[in-house]
Structure formats: structure tokens, C-alpha cells
Coordinates of C-alpha atoms and ligand atoms in Angstrom, one line a residue:
M1 CA -36.5 -26.6 -3.3
F2 CA -32.9 -25.6 -2.6
N3 CA -29.9 -24.4 -4.4
E4 CA -26.6 -22.5 -3.8
T5 CA -24.1 -20.2 -5.5
N6 CA -20.6 -18.8 -4.6
S7 CA -19.5 -15.2 -4.2
V8 CA -16.7 -13.5 -2.4
A9 CA -16.4 -11.3 0.7
I10 CA -13.4 -9.0 1.2
E11 CA -11.5 -9.1 4.4
G12 CA -8.6 -6.6 4.4
I13 CA -7.4 -6.8 0.9
N14 CA -8.1 -10.5 0.4
G15 CA -11.2 -12.4 -0.4
K16 CA -13.1 -15.3 1.2
I17 CA -15.6 -17.5 -0.6
I18 CA -19.2 -17.0 0.6
K19 CA -22.0 -19.5 -0.1
T20 CA -25.4 -18.1 -1.0
E21 CA -28.1 -20.7 -0.2
A22 CA -31.6 -20.2 -1.4
D23 CA -34.5 -22.2 0.0
V24 CA -38.0 -22.0 -1.7
S25 CA -40.9 -23.6 0.1
D26 CA -44.6 -23.5 0.5
G27 CA -45.8 -21.2 3.2
L28 CA -46.5 -17.5 3.6
P29 CA -45.1 -15.9 0.5
G30 CA -42.1 -13.7 1.3
F31 CA -38.4 -13.1 0.9
S32 CA -36.1 -13.2 4.0
M33 CA -32.3 -13.0 4.4
V34 CA -30.0 -14.2 7.2
G35 CA -26.3 -14.4 7.8
Y36 CA -24.5 -11.5 9.5
L37 CA -25.4 -8.9 6.9
S38 CA -24.7 -5.2 6.7
S39 CA -27.6 -2.9 6.0
E40 CA -26.5 -2.7 2.3
V41 CA -26.7 -6.4 1.9
R42 CA -30.1 -6.6 3.7
E43 CA -31.3 -4.1 1.1
A44 CA -30.3 -6.6 -1.6
R45 CA -33.7 -8.2 -0.9
E46 CA -35.5 -5.3 -2.5
R47 CA -33.0 -4.8 -5.3
V48 CA -33.0 -8.5 -6.3
W49 CA -36.8 -8.8 -6.1
I50 CA -37.6 -5.8 -8.2
S51 CA -34.7 -6.4 -10.6
L52 CA -35.9 -10.0 -11.3
K53 CA -39.5 -8.8 -11.8
N54 CA -38.4 -6.0 -14.2
A55 CA -36.2 -8.4 -16.2
G56 CA -39.3 -10.5 -16.8
F57 CA -38.6 -13.5 -14.5
K58 CA -41.8 -15.0 -13.1
I59 CA -41.3 -15.6 -9.4
P60 CA -44.0 -17.9 -7.9
P61 CA -45.6 -16.7 -4.6
K62 CA -43.5 -18.9 -2.2
K63 CA -41.6 -18.5 1.0
I64 CA -38.0 -17.7 -0.1
T65 CA -35.1 -17.8 2.5
I66 CA -31.6 -16.7 1.7
N67 CA -28.6 -17.6 3.9
L68 CA -25.1 -16.2 3.4
S69 CA -22.5 -18.4 5.0
P70 CA -20.1 -18.8 6.8
A71 CA -22.1 -16.9 9.4
D72 CA -19.1 -15.4 11.2
I73 CA -17.9 -13.3 8.3
R74 CA -19.6 -9.9 8.1
K75 CA -20.8 -9.2 4.6
D76 CA -20.7 -5.7 3.3
G77 CA -21.5 -4.0 0.0
T78 CA -23.7 -4.7 -2.9
S79 CA -21.6 -7.4 -4.8
Y80 CA -23.8 -10.3 -3.6
D81 CA -26.9 -9.2 -5.5
L82 CA -26.3 -11.2 -8.6
S83 CA -25.3 -14.3 -6.6
I84 CA -28.5 -14.1 -4.6
A85 CA -30.6 -13.7 -7.7
V86 CA -29.0 -16.7 -9.3
A87 CA -29.5 -18.8 -6.2
V88 CA -33.2 -17.9 -6.1
L89 CA -33.7 -18.6 -9.9
A90 CA -31.9 -21.9 -9.6
A91 CA -33.9 -23.0 -6.5
I92 CA -37.1 -22.2 -8.4
G93 CA -35.8 -24.2 -11.3
I94 CA -35.7 -21.3 -13.8
L95 CA -31.9 -21.6 -14.3
S96 CA -29.7 -24.6 -15.0
D97 CA -27.5 -25.3 -11.9
K98 CA -25.1 -27.5 -13.9
Y99 CA -22.2 -25.1 -13.6
L100 CA -23.0 -23.3 -10.4
K101 CA -20.6 -25.3 -8.2
D102 CA -17.7 -24.4 -10.6
S103 CA -18.6 -20.7 -10.7
V104 CA -18.2 -17.6 -8.6
I105 CA -20.8 -14.9 -9.3
I106 CA -20.3 -11.2 -8.5
G107 CA -22.3 -8.1 -9.3
E108 CA -24.7 -5.4 -8.1
L109 CA -28.2 -5.2 -9.6
S110 CA -30.0 -2.1 -10.6
L111 CA -33.8 -2.0 -10.3
D112 CA -34.2 -2.3 -14.1
G113 CA -32.2 -5.5 -14.3
R114 CA -28.8 -4.2 -15.3
V115 CA -25.7 -5.5 -13.7
K116 CA -23.5 -2.7 -12.2
P117 CA -19.8 -2.7 -11.4
V118 CA -18.5 -3.2 -7.9
T119 CA -15.2 -2.4 -6.0
G120 CA -12.7 -5.1 -5.2
I121 CA -13.1 -7.2 -8.4
L122 CA -9.4 -7.9 -8.7
S123 CA -9.2 -9.4 -5.2
M124 CA -12.4 -11.3 -5.7
V125 CA -11.5 -12.8 -9.0
Y126 CA -8.1 -13.7 -7.6
T127 CA -9.7 -15.5 -4.7
A128 CA -12.0 -17.5 -7.2
Y129 CA -8.9 -18.5 -9.2
D130 CA -6.9 -19.3 -6.0
K131 CA -9.7 -21.6 -4.7
G132 CA -9.8 -23.5 -8.0
F133 CA -13.1 -22.2 -9.5
K134 CA -13.5 -22.6 -13.3
Y135 CA -15.7 -19.6 -14.1
V136 CA -16.2 -16.2 -12.6
I137 CA -19.2 -14.1 -13.7
V138 CA -18.5 -10.4 -13.3
P139 CA -20.2 -7.1 -14.3
E140 CA -19.3 -5.9 -17.8
G141 CA -18.0 -2.7 -16.4
N142 CA -15.4 -4.6 -14.3
K143 CA -14.2 -7.0 -17.0
N144 CA -10.7 -5.4 -17.6
E145 CA -9.9 -5.4 -13.9
A146 CA -11.0 -9.1 -13.8
M147 CA -8.9 -10.0 -16.8
V148 CA -5.7 -9.0 -14.9
V149 CA -6.1 -12.5 -13.2
N150 CA -4.9 -15.3 -15.5
G151 CA -6.0 -18.9 -15.2
I152 CA -9.7 -18.5 -14.7
N153 CA -12.5 -18.1 -17.2
I154 CA -14.0 -14.6 -17.1
I155 CA -17.6 -14.2 -18.2
P156 CA -18.9 -10.6 -18.3
I157 CA -22.6 -9.9 -17.9
S158 CA -24.5 -6.6 -18.4
E159 CA -28.2 -7.7 -18.0
I160 CA -29.7 -10.1 -15.6
A161 CA -31.9 -11.4 -18.4
D162 CA -28.8 -13.0 -20.0
L163 CA -28.3 -15.3 -17.1
P164 CA -30.3 -18.4 -18.3
V165 CA -28.3 -18.7 -21.6
I166 CA -24.9 -17.9 -19.9
L167 CA -25.4 -20.6 -17.3
L168 CA -26.5 -23.1 -20.0
Y169 CA -23.4 -22.5 -22.2
P170 CA -20.8 -20.7 -20.1
D171 CA -17.9 -21.5 -22.4
E172 CA -19.5 -19.6 -25.2
Y173 CA -19.4 -16.4 -23.2
V174 CA -15.8 -16.6 -21.8
I175 CA -13.6 -13.7 -22.9
K176 CA -11.0 -14.9 -25.2
N177 CA -7.4 -13.7 -25.5
Q178 CA -7.3 -12.9 -21.8
S179 CA -3.7 -12.0 -21.3
P180 CA -2.6 -9.8 -24.3
V181 CA -5.2 -7.2 -23.5
I182 CA -3.5 -6.1 -20.3
S183 CA -0.1 -4.5 -20.6
F184 CA 2.0 -4.7 -17.5
E185 CA 4.5 -2.2 -18.7
D186 CA 4.3 1.5 -18.0
N187 CA 6.2 3.8 -20.2
S188 CA 4.7 7.2 -19.2
P189 CA 7.4 9.6 -18.0
I190 CA 8.1 10.0 -14.3
P191 CA 10.0 13.0 -12.8
D192 CA 13.8 12.4 -13.1
F193 CA 16.5 13.0 -10.6
S194 CA 18.6 14.8 -13.2
D195 CA 16.0 17.7 -13.1
V196 CA 17.2 18.5 -9.5
R197 CA 20.2 20.8 -9.5
G198 CA 22.6 20.7 -6.6
Q199 CA 21.6 19.0 -3.4
S200 CA 24.3 16.4 -3.7
I201 CA 24.3 15.7 0.0
S202 CA 20.6 15.1 0.1
K203 CA 20.7 13.0 -3.0
R204 CA 23.3 10.8 -1.4
A205 CA 21.2 10.6 1.8
I206 CA 18.1 9.6 -0.3
E207 CA 20.0 7.0 -2.3
T208 CA 21.3 5.5 1.0
A209 CA 17.7 5.5 2.5
V210 CA 16.2 3.7 -0.5
S211 CA 19.2 1.3 -0.7
G212 CA 18.4 0.0 2.8
M213 CA 14.7 1.0 2.8
H214 CA 15.3 3.4 5.7
N215 CA 12.8 6.1 6.7
I216 CA 14.1 9.5 6.0
L217 CA 13.5 13.1 7.2
M218 CA 14.4 16.1 5.2
I219 CA 14.8 19.4 7.0
G220 CA 15.4 22.7 5.2
P221 CA 14.1 26.1 4.4
P222 CA 11.1 26.6 2.1
G223 CA 11.9 26.3 -1.6
S224 CA 15.0 24.1 -1.0
G225 CA 13.5 21.3 -3.1
K226 CA 12.3 18.9 -0.5
S227 CA 9.1 17.8 -2.3
M228 CA 10.9 17.9 -5.7
L229 CA 13.3 15.3 -4.3
A230 CA 10.6 13.2 -2.6
K231 CA 8.6 12.8 -5.7
R232 CA 11.5 11.3 -7.5
I233 CA 12.1 8.6 -4.9
P234 CA 9.7 5.9 -6.2
G235 CA 11.6 6.1 -9.5
I236 CA 14.9 4.9 -8.0
M237 CA 13.3 1.9 -6.3
P238 CA 13.4 -1.4 -8.3
I239 CA 10.4 -1.8 -10.6
P240 CA 7.8 -3.9 -8.8
D241 CA 7.7 -7.5 -9.9
F242 CA 4.5 -9.2 -10.9
D243 CA 3.5 -10.3 -7.3
E244 CA 4.2 -6.8 -6.0
K245 CA 2.1 -5.3 -8.7
M246 CA -0.7 -7.7 -7.8
E247 CA -0.6 -6.9 -4.1
I248 CA -0.5 -3.1 -4.8
S249 CA -3.3 -3.5 -7.3
K250 CA -5.5 -5.5 -4.9
I251 CA -5.2 -2.6 -2.4
Y252 CA -6.3 -0.1 -5.0
S253 CA -9.1 -2.5 -6.1
V254 CA -10.7 -2.8 -2.7
S255 CA -10.3 1.0 -2.3
G256 CA -12.3 1.5 -5.5
L257 CA -9.3 3.3 -7.1
L258 CA -8.9 1.0 -10.1
S259 CA -10.9 1.7 -13.3
D260 CA -11.6 -0.3 -16.4
E261 CA -9.2 2.0 -18.2
N262 CA -6.4 1.5 -15.6
P263 CA -7.1 -2.0 -14.2
I264 CA -3.6 -2.6 -12.7
I265 CA -1.1 -0.4 -10.8
K266 CA 2.2 -0.8 -12.6
R267 CA 4.6 1.3 -10.5
R268 CA 5.4 2.0 -7.0
P269 CA 2.9 4.3 -5.3
F270 CA 3.7 7.8 -4.1
R271 CA 1.2 9.0 -1.6
S272 CA 1.3 12.5 -0.1
P273 CA -1.7 13.1 2.2
H274 CA -2.2 16.7 3.3
H275 CA -1.4 17.5 7.0
T276 CA -5.1 17.9 7.7
V277 CA -5.7 14.2 7.0
T278 CA -7.8 12.4 9.6
Q279 CA -6.4 9.4 11.5
T280 CA -8.9 7.1 9.7
A281 CA -7.9 8.4 6.3
L282 CA -4.3 7.9 7.2
V283 CA -4.3 4.4 8.7
G284 CA -7.6 3.0 7.4
G285 CA -10.8 1.8 9.0
G286 CA -14.2 3.5 9.1
R287 CA -17.7 2.1 9.2
Y288 CA -17.2 0.4 5.9
P289 CA -13.5 -0.3 6.4
K290 CA -11.2 0.9 3.7
P291 CA -7.4 1.0 3.5
G292 CA -5.8 4.2 4.5
E293 CA -3.0 6.2 3.0
I294 CA -0.3 4.1 4.7
T295 CA -1.7 1.0 2.9
L296 CA -2.1 2.8 -0.4
A297 CA 1.6 3.6 0.0
N298 CA 2.5 -0.1 0.5
G299 CA 5.5 -1.0 -1.6
G300 CA 6.3 2.7 -2.3
V301 CA 6.6 6.1 -0.6
L302 CA 4.5 7.8 2.1
F303 CA 5.5 11.4 1.8
L304 CA 4.4 13.6 4.8
D305 CA 5.3 17.2 3.9
E306 CA 5.1 19.9 6.7
F307 CA 5.6 17.0 9.1
P308 CA 5.0 19.0 12.3
E309 CA 1.7 20.4 11.0
F310 CA 0.1 16.9 11.2
A311 CA -1.9 16.3 14.4
R312 CA 0.5 14.7 16.9
Q313 CA -1.9 11.8 17.5
T314 CA -2.1 11.2 13.8
I315 CA 1.7 10.8 13.5
E316 CA 1.9 8.7 16.7
V317 CA -0.3 5.9 15.2
L318 CA 2.4 5.4 12.6
R319 CA 4.7 3.9 15.2
Q320 CA 3.3 0.3 15.0
P321 CA 3.0 0.1 11.2
M322 CA 6.5 1.6 10.8
E323 CA 7.8 -1.3 12.8
D324 CA 5.6 -4.2 11.6
G325 CA 4.7 -3.3 8.1
V326 CA 1.0 -4.0 8.7
I327 CA -1.8 -2.2 10.3
N328 CA -4.7 -3.8 12.3
V329 CA -7.9 -1.9 12.0
S330 CA -10.5 -3.0 14.5
R331 CA -14.2 -2.6 14.0
V332 CA -17.5 -4.0 15.2
G333 CA -17.4 -7.7 14.6
G334 CA -13.6 -8.2 14.3
S335 CA -10.5 -6.6 13.0
Y336 CA -8.9 -6.3 9.6
R337 CA -5.2 -6.4 8.7
Y338 CA -3.9 -4.3 5.9
P339 CA -0.3 -4.4 4.5
A340 CA 1.5 -1.1 5.3
R341 CA 5.2 -1.6 4.3
F342 CA 6.0 1.9 3.1
Q343 CA 9.1 4.0 3.1
L344 CA 8.4 7.1 5.2
V345 CA 9.7 10.3 3.6
A346 CA 9.0 13.2 5.9
A347 CA 9.9 16.9 5.2
M348 CA 9.8 19.9 7.4
N349 CA 11.0 23.4 8.0
P350 CA 13.2 23.7 11.0
C351 CA 11.0 26.4 12.5
P352 CA 7.7 28.2 11.6
C353 CA 9.5 30.7 9.3
G354 CA 11.7 28.1 7.9
F355 CA 15.2 29.6 8.4
F356 CA 16.4 28.5 11.8
P357 CA 19.2 28.2 12.8
D358 CA 20.2 31.0 10.4
R359 CA 19.6 33.9 12.8
R360 CA 20.2 36.5 10.0
K361 CA 16.9 35.4 8.5
C362 CA 15.0 33.6 11.4
T363 CA 13.3 35.8 13.9
C364 CA 11.4 33.0 15.7
P365 CA 11.8 33.1 19.5
D366 CA 13.6 30.1 20.9
R367 CA 10.5 28.8 22.7
V368 CA 8.5 28.9 19.4
V369 CA 11.2 26.9 17.7
K370 CA 11.3 24.5 20.5
R371 CA 7.5 24.0 20.5
Y372 CA 7.5 23.5 16.8
L373 CA 10.2 20.8 16.9
S374 CA 8.6 19.1 19.9
K375 CA 5.6 18.2 17.7
I376 CA 7.7 15.3 16.5
S377 CA 8.2 12.9 19.3
Q378 CA 11.3 11.0 20.2
P379 CA 9.8 7.6 19.5
I380 CA 9.0 8.8 15.9
L381 CA 12.4 10.2 15.4
D382 CA 13.9 6.9 16.6
R383 CA 12.1 5.2 13.7
I384 CA 13.7 7.5 11.2
D385 CA 17.2 6.2 10.4
I386 CA 18.3 9.1 8.2
C387 CA 18.0 12.8 8.6
T388 CA 19.3 15.2 6.0
E389 CA 19.4 19.0 5.6
T390 CA 18.4 20.5 2.3
T391 CA 20.0 23.8 1.5
S392 CA 19.2 26.8 -0.6
L393 CA 21.0 26.5 -3.9
E394 CA 24.4 28.1 -4.5
Y395 CA 24.7 30.5 -7.5
S396 CA 26.9 28.0 -9.3
E397 CA 24.2 25.4 -9.0
I398 CA 21.5 27.4 -10.7
N399 CA 23.7 29.2 -13.2
I400 CA 22.4 28.0 -16.6
N401 CA 26.0 27.9 -17.9
N402 CA 26.8 25.2 -15.4
T403 CA 27.2 22.2 -17.6
N404 CA 27.8 19.6 -14.9
K405 CA 25.5 16.7 -15.8
N406 CA 23.2 15.5 -13.0
E407 CA 22.8 11.7 -12.6
T408 CA 19.6 10.3 -14.0
T409 CA 17.1 8.2 -12.0
E410 CA 18.0 5.2 -14.2
E411 CA 21.7 5.5 -13.1
I412 CA 20.8 5.7 -9.5
R413 CA 18.3 2.9 -9.7
K414 CA 20.9 0.5 -11.1
R415 CA 23.0 0.9 -8.0
V416 CA 20.0 0.6 -5.7
I417 CA 19.0 -2.7 -7.3
K418 CA 22.5 -4.0 -6.8
T419 CA 22.4 -3.1 -3.1
H420 CA 18.9 -4.7 -2.7
K421 CA 20.2 -7.9 -4.2
I422 CA 23.0 -8.1 -1.7
Q423 CA 20.4 -7.8 1.1
S424 CA 17.9 -10.3 -0.3
E425 CA 20.8 -12.8 -0.6
R426 CA 22.0 -12.2 2.9
Y427 CA 18.5 -12.2 4.5
K428 CA 17.1 -15.1 2.4
D429 CA 16.3 -17.1 5.5
E430 CA 15.0 -14.2 7.5
E431 CA 11.5 -12.8 7.7
F432 CA 12.7 -9.3 6.6
K433 CA 14.4 -8.2 3.4
F434 CA 16.2 -4.9 4.2
N435 CA 18.7 -3.4 6.6
A436 CA 16.1 -1.0 7.9
H437 CA 14.4 -3.9 9.5
L438 CA 17.3 -5.3 11.5
T439 CA 16.4 -5.8 15.1
P440 CA 19.1 -5.5 17.8
N441 CA 19.7 -9.2 17.8
K442 CA 20.1 -9.3 14.1
I443 CA 22.4 -6.3 14.1
K444 CA 24.7 -8.3 16.3
K445 CA 24.6 -11.1 13.7
Y446 CA 24.9 -9.1 10.5
C447 CA 26.9 -5.9 11.3
K448 CA 30.5 -6.9 11.6
L449 CA 32.8 -3.9 12.2
S450 CA 36.4 -3.3 11.4
P451 CA 38.6 -2.3 14.5
D452 CA 38.6 1.3 13.4
A453 CA 34.9 1.4 13.0
E454 CA 34.5 -0.2 16.4
D455 CA 36.7 2.5 18.0
L456 CA 34.8 5.3 16.3
I457 CA 31.4 4.2 17.5
K458 CA 32.7 3.4 20.9
N459 CA 34.1 7.0 21.2
V460 CA 30.8 8.5 20.1
F461 CA 28.9 6.3 22.5
E462 CA 31.0 7.3 25.4
S463 CA 31.4 11.0 24.7
D464 CA 27.9 11.6 23.6
T465 CA 25.8 9.4 25.8
I466 CA 23.7 8.2 22.8
S467 CA 20.8 6.0 23.5
S468 CA 20.8 2.3 22.5
R469 CA 18.2 3.1 19.9
A470 CA 20.4 5.7 18.3
Y471 CA 23.3 3.3 18.4
H472 CA 21.3 0.7 16.5
R473 CA 20.2 3.3 14.1
I474 CA 23.8 4.2 13.2
L475 CA 24.7 0.5 12.7
R476 CA 21.8 -0.2 10.4
V477 CA 22.7 2.7 8.2
S478 CA 26.4 1.8 8.3
R479 CA 25.4 -1.7 7.1
T480 CA 23.6 -0.1 4.1
L481 CA 26.6 2.2 3.3
A482 CA 28.9 -0.8 3.3
D483 CA 26.5 -2.8 1.1
M484 CA 26.5 0.1 -1.4
E485 CA 30.2 -0.5 -1.8
E486 CA 29.8 -4.2 -1.7
A487 CA 31.9 -4.3 1.4
D488 CA 31.3 -7.2 3.8
I489 CA 32.9 -5.6 6.9
I490 CA 31.6 -2.1 8.0
D491 CA 34.5 0.4 8.0
E492 CA 35.2 3.6 9.8
K493 CA 34.0 5.8 6.9
H494 CA 30.6 4.0 6.8
V495 CA 30.1 4.6 10.5
A496 CA 31.2 8.3 10.2
E497 CA 28.7 8.9 7.4
A498 CA 25.9 7.2 9.3
I499 CA 26.7 9.4 12.3
S500 CA 26.4 12.5 10.1
Y501 CA 22.8 11.5 9.2
R502 CA 22.0 11.4 12.9
N503 CA 23.8 14.7 13.8
N504 CA 21.3 16.7 11.7
D505 CA 18.4 15.9 13.9
K506 CA 20.4 15.7 17.1
N507 CA 21.6 19.3 16.7
L508 CA 18.0 20.5 16.3
W509 CA 16.3 18.5 18.9
R510 CA 18.8 18.8 21.8
Ligands
LIG601 ZN1 12.2 30.8 12.2

């Protein structure tokens, strides 16, 4: 006697359909499992067996063999339990198999026969929908996350004992009113740029960075508002569209960071790992691979405060994802690919005390300053297009009688959206969307300079012996500054401003 069910394996943040085959034959009674299984999945044998018994199912003393295929995909986690249980019951003939080929079955079993929630439900249900299945059976505790996906019938289950009746009349158990339950809008307040007094130069640098999705480094003394500024950056980015929300939410789903109360991520992430973060926690991986901070920041901001305090090796692994927008995590039995298209916002003091080059306040010896700065390597600096200095506030800026109104996040975001639109129109046939991702070849194609602009950059190039990387960096930022003014041709003032963003780090590092 043979039967089979469908479930889903997670690879990276996406799912693949897995078939669970159960064969029941005469022979030495037993229960064996094959098919490239992690130890957790192998333990399913015990869980399923005891769970079925305690739920009152009578399993005849037969030889039961379970195979999870395809064989070349490694199966992790506990989400196959329910699918295995159904395959066994169907092979024995206790369950109707009428709807099994149209259904995906997901859930962990507890020994007393309850169905427990699992991580990654959003990705799994999306896979079931994408592959054209009609029903997906999910743990009751995961139903809100499952309902984020429209276009497939969701059937929640809390006890394995309910299986026979659910599989006889699945339509009776489908959750109705799927879509109105989940709200995709998020109206909770986010910190606003108008709270930040002064810092007009840094605000301009930040707007420029977000407008072209350039990475940015903020340097300044302690208390000059670097993290206050950083936290406000996701707010001036365009609100994520539905597809972006789904991608971000899938990442949080496979990381186990969605809950039934918050089944979808509605806004751009802001991740700020502490400088003691391990390499695995930053880029992802591990024995049971999980996305790292750079993937959790996908579509939003990765804020690294106290940048030189991070282990140098930890920072260096960011080079590839900063360029490609993805990270490949290798592990036994293959490698996973996670999205990692984040905007890097780094912040640092210019020296250990924080006041260099103000020698009235900074007493750090030169060699200490040098060693401190050298923790950030040239290849990393080359990947950060914009560098800005935050300054301590002037009296006029904190004076409560100062009635100058600061711009709100909403006002800035409107301009950013306009500049993003210009880029998405210009790059509609390219594989990238933003100026930050212009390669040298594409710079030639898309960065047209006025004669004055040409002269200025030529002068700088000749007098200053800048590297070709620095040259490209200036042109990318110039392109963004021109786009912010809806100018087609890059002018002298755009180049001059772009050079100023480079001078900040050049002065410190040379
Ligand atoms: Zn100092």
C-alpha cells in the first residue's frame, strides 16, 4: 500500500515542493525514513508515531517506509511531521486521499497529537500558491501569516485527530474572508526628520544618499546626532510596494521573526547590529542556515554604529554583498543565496576620544588616530560613495526660541520618490535601478557632463591623483545630484558637491 503527500522545504528564503511517500507492506514491523534528512527530520519518526498513537489512530504492525524526495534537497526542521503522518494514514487507508494531490500539508506534531506552529510559513504557503495547489493545511498558530498569501485555500488545523474529516470535506474548513483580515497599511508613528535640529549639511548628504541609494558614512564627535539621523533614513525612502513587502516578509518568516499578531512586515527595515556581532549573525549561515543582519536589512537600512569597533574581518565580508546585493552562504550539502540589497549607513568617531581633528579637545596621539582609522580598509571606503561630517550644534540651533521650521520626513520623501522615478525610467532596460549601482561602463553611458563639469573633474583628477574608483564614485554621486534637480546633463555644481562628499574621508585617511 502506497500513498504520497506534498510539503515544502525552504532554500534561502524561497520554498521547494517536497513529496512525502509512504509505503506500507508486510514484513518486519517498523518505521524507517530515507531522503537526505537532518537529525530533526529523522526524529520525526518518533514524534509522528507517538502522536498518531496518542490521538487514537490504530496503526497495524506493518513495515512502514517514508521517503522524502527529491533526494538532493536537504530537509531541515520539524515542518514535515504532519505531511508524514498524513502519508502514513493514507497509505494504510485510514484517510481519504481524494484531495491529497491538490494539497500541501505543513506542521509540527507534539507527542499528544497537537499541531504546533513552524517558521517560514509565509514562504511555504507562497510556494504552494505559486505551484498551483488548491489547498494548504497549516498549523492553527500560523494561520494569520498564511493568510497574507491570497489565491490559495488556507485550512488551519490544531489537532491531528481532525485530519480525517478535514480531508473528506476540505472546503468546509477553508478560512473565509481571507484578504480583509490583513491590513497592509502601517500607521504607527516613525521618528521624523523635523525632530533633528541643525545638521543641514548632513541632512542634505543623507537625502542625496537615499536618492541614489548610495552607501553613506557619517563621521563626527559623540552626541552630534549620528544615530538620530540614521534612524530616520528608512522614513524618507519610498514606502515598499506589495512585492517588496512580500520579499521582506518572507525573509522575516524564514527567520522566525513574524508572529501571528504581526504576520507581515509593512515598512522598510532598519537593522543596527552591535559591533560585537559575529560574522555568521551579520551575513547569515550557521548549522541550520538563517538569514543574517544584512538580509534582514534587505530593502532598508543596515546601520553600523561605531564602525571601527567591528572586527575587521566582519566588515570585510560585506564587500561582495555591497556590490552584488546578494550573499551566498555555503554549508554542508550546498549553498544558499539570500537577498542583501541594503543601504549601508555607517557612523564613527574620527578618533577614540571623538574630537579629532579639533586639537583643543582631542589628546589622542597621531599613531592612535591612525590605527583607529586604519580599521576601515580602502576597499570598504571605495564602496561608500558619500561621506559627511556631523558637527556639534551651534547655540542658535538649540535655542528654543529659534522658530525656523525643520523639514518633515514626508516633505523629503516626496523629493526622493521623484528622483527614484527618474532613475527607474532611465534604467528600465538595465539590471539595476539606482545610480549607486552604475558600473564604469554604465557611467560612460549615463553620466553626460557639461564642459565646465568636465574641466572641474579633469583638474581634480590631475592635481590630486585620485584613483579611478574615486573618480567613478564622484560621477555616480554627481548623477544623483543632477537627477535631484531633474537635470539631464551633469553640471559643475553637481561635480563640486560630489567632490565635497569625498573630501571628508580623504582628509582623514590621507
Ligand atoms: Zn581623539
